[in-house]
Tab-separated table of C-alpha atoms in Angstrom:
chain	number	residue	atom	x	y	z
A	1	MET	CA	0.000	0.000	0.000
A	2	GLU	CA	1.350	3.424	-0.882
A	3	ASN	CA	0.176	6.490	1.049
A	4	LEU	CA	-3.482	5.443	1.138
A	5	ARG	CA	-5.850	8.009	2.614
A	6	LEU	CA	-9.567	8.747	2.750
A	7	HIS	CA	-10.856	12.052	1.388
A	8	PHE	CA	-14.209	13.571	2.425
A	9	ALA	CA	-15.565	14.894	-0.869
A	10	ASN	CA	-18.497	16.885	0.524
A	11	ARG	CA	-17.143	17.934	3.947
A	12	PRO	CA	-14.236	20.272	4.842
A	13	LEU	CA	-12.384	17.657	6.902
A	14	PRO	CA	-8.727	16.620	6.763
A	15	GLU	CA	-7.942	13.440	4.904
A	16	ARG	CA	-7.612	10.341	7.031
A	17	PRO	CA	-4.595	8.011	6.550
A	18	LEU	CA	-5.606	4.392	5.974
A	19	HIS	CA	-3.059	2.374	7.921
A	20	THR	CA	-3.155	-1.381	8.423
A	21	GLY	CA	-6.168	-2.360	10.500
A	22	VAL	CA	-9.871	-1.566	10.665
A	23	HIS	CA	-11.412	1.885	10.235
A	24	ARG	CA	-14.998	2.245	11.424
A	25	VAL	CA	-17.477	4.268	9.342
A	26	VAL	CA	-20.321	5.433	11.607
A	27	ARG	CA	-23.296	7.751	11.691
A	28	GLU	CA	-22.455	10.205	14.465
A	29	ALA	CA	-24.951	11.672	16.916
A	30	ALA	CA	-25.005	14.881	14.848
A	31	GLY	CA	-26.151	12.899	11.800
A	32	THR	CA	-22.828	13.214	9.960
A	33	VAL	CA	-20.601	10.363	8.814
A	34	GLY	CA	-17.437	9.836	10.828
A	35	VAL	CA	-14.439	7.585	10.237
A	36	GLY	CA	-11.969	6.329	12.815
A	37	ASP	CA	-10.834	3.527	15.054
A	38	GLN	CA	-12.595	5.140	18.003
A	39	ALA	CA	-15.479	6.721	16.071
A	40	GLN	CA	-18.725	6.577	18.049
A	41	GLY	CA	-22.158	6.075	16.516
A	42	ALA	CA	-24.243	3.609	14.535
A	43	LEU	CA	-21.926	1.366	12.528
A	44	LEU	CA	-22.401	1.750	8.755
A	45	ALA	CA	-19.343	-0.040	7.381
A	46	ARG	CA	-15.726	-0.918	8.013
A	47	ILE	CA	-12.706	-0.199	5.831
A	48	CYS	CA	-10.132	-2.958	6.364
A	49	VAL	CA	-6.492	-2.748	5.278
A	50	ASP	CA	-4.609	-6.049	5.301
A	51	ARG	CA	-2.074	-8.074	3.325
A	52	ARG	CA	-4.570	-8.761	0.554
A	53	GLY	CA	-5.401	-5.113	-0.003
A	54	LEU	CA	-8.168	-2.697	0.887
A	55	TRP	CA	-11.675	-3.937	1.694
A	56	LEU	CA	-15.053	-2.386	2.402
A	57	GLN	CA	-17.256	-4.373	4.756
A	58	VAL	CA	-20.917	-3.307	4.975
A	59	ALA	CA	-22.596	-3.586	8.381
A	60	ASN	CA	-25.404	-6.131	8.746
A	61	GLY	CA	-28.728	-4.737	7.571
A	62	MET	CA	-27.171	-1.606	6.089
A	63	ARG	CA	-28.486	-0.557	2.676
A	64	GLY	CA	-27.587	2.223	0.297
A	65	VAL	CA	-23.796	1.710	0.250
A	66	HIS	CA	-22.283	2.172	-3.216
A	67	VAL	CA	-18.786	1.925	-4.668
A	68	ASN	CA	-18.389	3.772	-7.972
A	69	GLY	CA	-22.175	3.787	-8.308
A	70	ARG	CA	-22.493	0.031	-7.797
A	71	PRO	CA	-24.556	-1.142	-4.784
A	72	ILE	CA	-22.620	-3.216	-2.256
A	73	GLN	CA	-24.525	-5.663	-0.077
A	74	ARG	CA	-21.718	-7.195	1.954
A	75	MET	CA	-18.107	-6.705	0.855
A	76	ALA	CA	-16.051	-5.073	-1.910
A	77	LEU	CA	-12.377	-4.913	-2.789
A	78	LEU	CA	-11.276	-1.288	-3.137
A	79	ARG	CA	-8.485	0.407	-5.060
A	80	ALA	CA	-7.091	3.917	-5.013
A	81	GLY	CA	-9.449	6.240	-6.901
A	82	ASP	CA	-12.676	4.509	-5.859
A	83	ALA	CA	-15.626	6.597	-4.633
A	84	ILE	CA	-17.645	5.259	-1.681
A	85	HIS	CA	-21.161	6.619	-1.083
A	86	VAL	CA	-22.616	5.865	2.334
A	87	ASP	CA	-25.435	7.585	4.209
A	88	GLY	CA	-25.341	10.665	1.960
A	89	ALA	CA	-21.555	11.134	2.225
A	90	GLU	CA	-18.957	10.582	-0.513
A	91	LEU	CA	-15.582	9.206	0.530
A	92	ARG	CA	-12.755	8.890	-1.986
A	93	VAL	CA	-9.808	6.560	-1.617
A	94	ARG	CA	-6.634	8.412	-2.575
A	95	SER	CA	-3.005	7.479	-2.999
A	96	ALA	CA	0.087	9.076	-4.469
A	97	CYS	CA	0.251	9.902	-8.159
A	98	HIS	CA	2.906	11.438	-10.391
A	99	ASP	CA	1.242	14.741	-11.280
A	100	MET	CA	3.101	16.767	-13.910
A	101	GLN	CA	2.774	20.516	-14.378
A	102	THR	CA	4.430	20.400	-17.784
A	103	PRO	CA	4.427	17.176	-19.806
A	104	PRO	CA	7.509	16.285	-21.876
A	105	PRO	CA	7.497	17.459	-25.499
A	106	ARG	CA	6.328	15.049	-28.150
A	107	ASP	CA	9.125	13.140	-29.875
A	108	GLY	CA	7.270	12.564	-33.107
A	109	VAL	CA	5.865	9.075	-33.543
A	110	VAL	CA	5.329	7.264	-30.239
A	111	GLU	CA	6.030	3.532	-30.392
A	112	GLY	CA	3.207	1.376	-29.069
A	113	ASP	CA	3.178	-1.842	-27.078
A	114	PRO	CA	0.102	-4.106	-27.204
A	115	ARG	CA	1.033	-5.677	-23.843
A	116	ILE	CA	0.338	-2.407	-22.016
A	117	VAL	CA	-3.398	-1.826	-21.783
A	118	LEU	CA	-6.044	0.336	-20.198
A	119	ARG	CA	-8.771	-1.908	-18.793
A	120	GLY	CA	-12.223	-0.433	-18.307
A	121	VAL	CA	-13.536	-0.996	-14.776
A	122	GLY	CA	-16.514	1.360	-14.896
A	123	GLY	CA	-18.718	3.273	-17.292
A	124	LEU	CA	-19.383	2.617	-20.968
A	125	HIS	CA	-16.146	0.671	-21.509
A	126	HIS	CA	-16.432	-1.614	-18.486
A	127	GLY	CA	-14.741	-4.939	-19.251
A	128	ARG	CA	-12.964	-3.725	-22.403
A	129	SER	CA	-9.200	-3.473	-22.815
A	130	PHE	CA	-7.452	-0.829	-24.916
A	131	PRO	CA	-3.884	-1.784	-25.953
A	132	LEU	CA	-1.530	1.164	-26.218
A	133	THR	CA	-0.400	0.301	-29.712
A	134	ARG	CA	-0.852	3.983	-30.511
A	135	PRO	CA	-1.767	7.172	-28.608
A	136	LEU	CA	-5.384	7.086	-27.446
A	137	LEU	CA	-7.539	10.190	-27.796
A	138	VAL	CA	-10.022	10.962	-24.991
A	139	GLY	CA	-12.999	13.240	-25.604
A	140	ARG	CA	-16.298	13.721	-27.415
A	141	ALA	CA	-14.821	13.517	-30.908
A	142	ARG	CA	-16.068	10.674	-33.059
A	143	GLU	CA	-12.511	9.506	-33.690
A	144	ALA	CA	-11.723	9.337	-29.962
A	145	ALA	CA	-10.661	5.861	-28.819
A	146	LEU	CA	-12.051	6.615	-25.350
A	147	ARG	CA	-15.159	8.545	-26.264
A	148	ILE	CA	-16.751	10.454	-23.379
A	149	ASP	CA	-20.263	11.414	-24.435
A	150	ASP	CA	-20.596	14.289	-21.976
A	151	PRO	CA	-21.295	17.940	-22.872
A	152	ALA	CA	-18.802	19.010	-20.203
A	153	PHE	CA	-15.984	17.337	-22.108
A	154	ALA	CA	-14.088	18.869	-24.995
A	155	GLU	CA	-13.876	17.211	-28.378
A	156	ARG	CA	-10.214	16.502	-27.633
A	157	HIS	CA	-9.866	16.386	-23.849
A	158	ALA	CA	-6.656	14.400	-23.374
A	159	GLN	CA	-4.289	11.921	-24.962
A	160	ILE	CA	-2.854	8.752	-23.443
A	161	GLU	CA	0.483	7.544	-24.784
A	162	LEU	CA	3.529	5.526	-23.769
A	163	GLN	CA	6.493	7.115	-22.006
A	164	GLY	CA	9.044	4.326	-21.607
A	165	ASP	CA	7.565	1.737	-19.234
A	166	ASN	CA	4.980	4.239	-18.025
A	167	VAL	CA	1.813	5.730	-19.477
A	168	LEU	CA	1.552	9.470	-19.995
A	169	LEU	CA	-1.732	11.349	-19.621
A	170	ARG	CA	-1.401	14.565	-21.640
A	171	ALA	CA	-4.080	17.297	-21.387
A	172	LEU	CA	-5.159	18.738	-24.736
A	173	ASP	CA	-7.511	21.467	-23.452
A	174	GLY	CA	-7.685	23.725	-20.426
A	175	SER	CA	-10.635	22.040	-18.696
A	176	GLU	CA	-10.551	19.775	-15.652
A	177	GLY	CA	-12.089	16.337	-15.537
A	178	SER	CA	-9.213	13.846	-15.182
A	179	TRP	CA	-8.451	11.975	-11.953
A	180	VAL	CA	-5.587	9.629	-11.092
A	181	ASN	CA	-5.851	7.549	-7.914
A	182	GLY	CA	-8.487	9.961	-6.618
A	183	ASN	CA	-6.449	13.124	-7.306
A	184	PRO	CA	-7.505	15.787	-9.835
A	185	VAL	CA	-4.804	16.163	-12.503
A	186	ARG	CA	-4.227	17.552	-15.963
A	187	ASN	CA	-0.961	15.833	-16.917
A	188	ALA	CA	0.334	12.752	-15.123
A	189	LEU	CA	2.681	9.814	-15.477
A	190	LEU	CA	0.816	6.573	-14.784
A	191	GLY	CA	2.191	3.245	-13.614
A	192	ALA	CA	0.853	-0.274	-13.237
A	193	GLY	CA	-2.277	-0.392	-11.091
A	194	ASP	CA	-3.058	3.329	-11.301
A	195	GLN	CA	-6.747	4.151	-11.762
A	196	LEU	CA	-7.640	6.834	-14.293
A	197	VAL	CA	-11.111	8.400	-14.140
A	198	PHE	CA	-12.894	10.764	-16.529
A	199	GLY	CA	-16.103	12.337	-15.278
A	200	PRO	CA	-18.127	10.539	-12.614
A	201	GLN	CA	-18.101	7.012	-14.060
A	202	HIS	CA	-15.549	6.357	-16.825
A	203	ARG	CA	-12.832	4.351	-15.050
A	204	TYR	CA	-9.707	2.606	-16.332
A	205	VAL	CA	-6.821	0.746	-14.712
A	206	VAL	CA	-3.319	0.677	-16.192
A	207	GLU	CA	-2.005	-2.871	-16.687
A	208	ILE	CA	1.703	-3.460	-17.414
A	209	PRO	CA	2.425	-7.210	-17.231
A	210	TRP	CA	6.098	-6.991	-16.231
A	211	VAL	CA	5.662	-4.267	-13.592
A	212	THR	CA	4.185	-4.972	-10.156
A	213	ALA	CA	1.167	-2.797	-9.384
A	214	LYS	CA	1.710	-0.144	-6.703
A	215	ASN	CA	-0.986	-1.608	-4.485
A	216	ALA	CA	0.973	-4.869	-4.275
A	217	GLU	CA	4.529	-3.536	-4.006
A	218	SER	CA	4.768	-3.796	-0.229
A	219	GLU	CA	2.883	-5.842	2.318
A	220	PRO	CA	2.100	-4.585	5.818
A	221	GLU	CA	4.185	-6.262	8.494
A	222	ASP	CA	1.381	-6.370	11.042
A	223	GLU	CA	-1.630	-8.608	10.844
A	224	PRO	CA	-4.991	-6.818	10.464
A	225	ALA	CA	-6.811	-6.009	13.680
A	226	GLN	CA	-9.984	-7.518	12.244
A	227	PRO	CA	-9.823	-9.226	8.827
A	228	PRO	CA	-12.912	-9.345	6.625
A	229	SER	CA	-15.244	-11.798	8.344
A	230	GLY	CA	-15.892	-15.181	6.806
A	231	ASP	CA	-13.269	-15.070	4.067
A	232	ASN	CA	-10.427	-16.727	5.976
A	233	GLN	CA	-12.675	-19.468	7.321
A	234	LEU	CA	-14.192	-20.096	3.918
A	235	ALA	CA	-10.751	-20.234	2.323
A	236	GLN	CA	-9.447	-22.682	4.911
A	237	LYS	CA	-12.290	-25.205	4.775
A	238	PRO	CA	-11.244	-26.876	1.484
A	239	ALA	CA	-7.651	-27.295	2.769
A	240	MET	CA	-8.901	-28.890	5.989
A	241	SER	CA	-11.136	-31.284	4.073
A	242	PHE	CA	-8.172	-32.428	1.933
A	243	ARG	CA	-6.184	-33.231	5.065
A	244	HIS	CA	-9.077	-35.376	6.388
A	245	TRP	CA	-9.521	-37.364	3.159
A	246	PRO	CA	-7.147	-40.283	4.074
A	247	TRP	CA	-9.041	-40.898	7.314
A	248	LEU	CA	-12.369	-40.719	5.519
A	249	LEU	CA	-11.166	-43.208	2.883
A	250	LEU	CA	-9.906	-45.585	5.602
A	251	ALA	CA	-13.219	-45.340	7.458
A	252	ALA	CA	-15.105	-46.027	4.223
A	253	ALA	CA	-12.910	-49.081	3.505
A	254	LEU	CA	-13.471	-50.476	7.008
A	255	LEU	CA	-17.205	-49.919	6.701
A	256	ALA	CA	-17.273	-51.678	3.328
A	257	SER	CA	-15.334	-54.627	4.786
A	258	ALA	CA	-17.742	-54.882	7.698
A	259	LEU	CA	-20.746	-54.864	5.371
A	260	SER	CA	-19.156	-57.525	3.155
A	261	ALA	CA	-18.446	-59.760	6.151
A	262	LEU	CA	-21.984	-59.299	7.444
A	263	LEU	CA	-23.450	-60.273	4.083
A	264	MET	CA	-21.118	-63.244	3.727
A	265	PHE	CA	-21.691	-64.749	7.171
A	266	GLY	CA	-25.363	-63.794	7.171
A	267	SER	CA	-25.976	-65.903	4.061
A	268	ILE	CA	-24.390	-69.046	5.566
């Protein structure tokens, strides 16, 4: 995990660091949403940080929790850049990003690499992959590879191209509307695992096969204070059953022998 923090989008509160452990999301006595290990109020959800990543755990009976506009009934795996809506509040997961004030000049033709892709994880292009075999245009233009059909977007909003082993987001107009790992940007250098968002719902993750994603670069040394409930037990049950198989087979063989003997001597 790299510098994960929680941003209150609709409240003037300082961002909260998301360290290893469990962070309670509660409805406070004043009716506002609070986050913290010692937060007091009706439990709405928990944000758990452990070796596997970042998890949202919805409290029993709680409804109306969404991640990136998708309703969550029980549990969801989070990544930097995700937007959590709970009890009328919007919380954004943020992490570091390489924001650039001035992008490098274009060096003519940019060589592509089909192994580096943008994978759609939300919006119109959910589930699609866009290989960076050439620079990708983002905007409302018909020729745009990532077409954003939104009046607030320019015809040519931005361009995504390769910059060595990284992906460069280059602004083409003066408007806002690009986010990297939950941070508003115009120009940015993207690495494996970074989430790029245009508007409220068009989401993409950078995938570079030979580079480890940022969210998996380092593992916390401490065990989580409270891991997501049920998952560990469910994951361990198959392993336990495999260990018990030899005893079950032996018991079945003994039972079969006993039945055979009973049939044999019973027929005499």
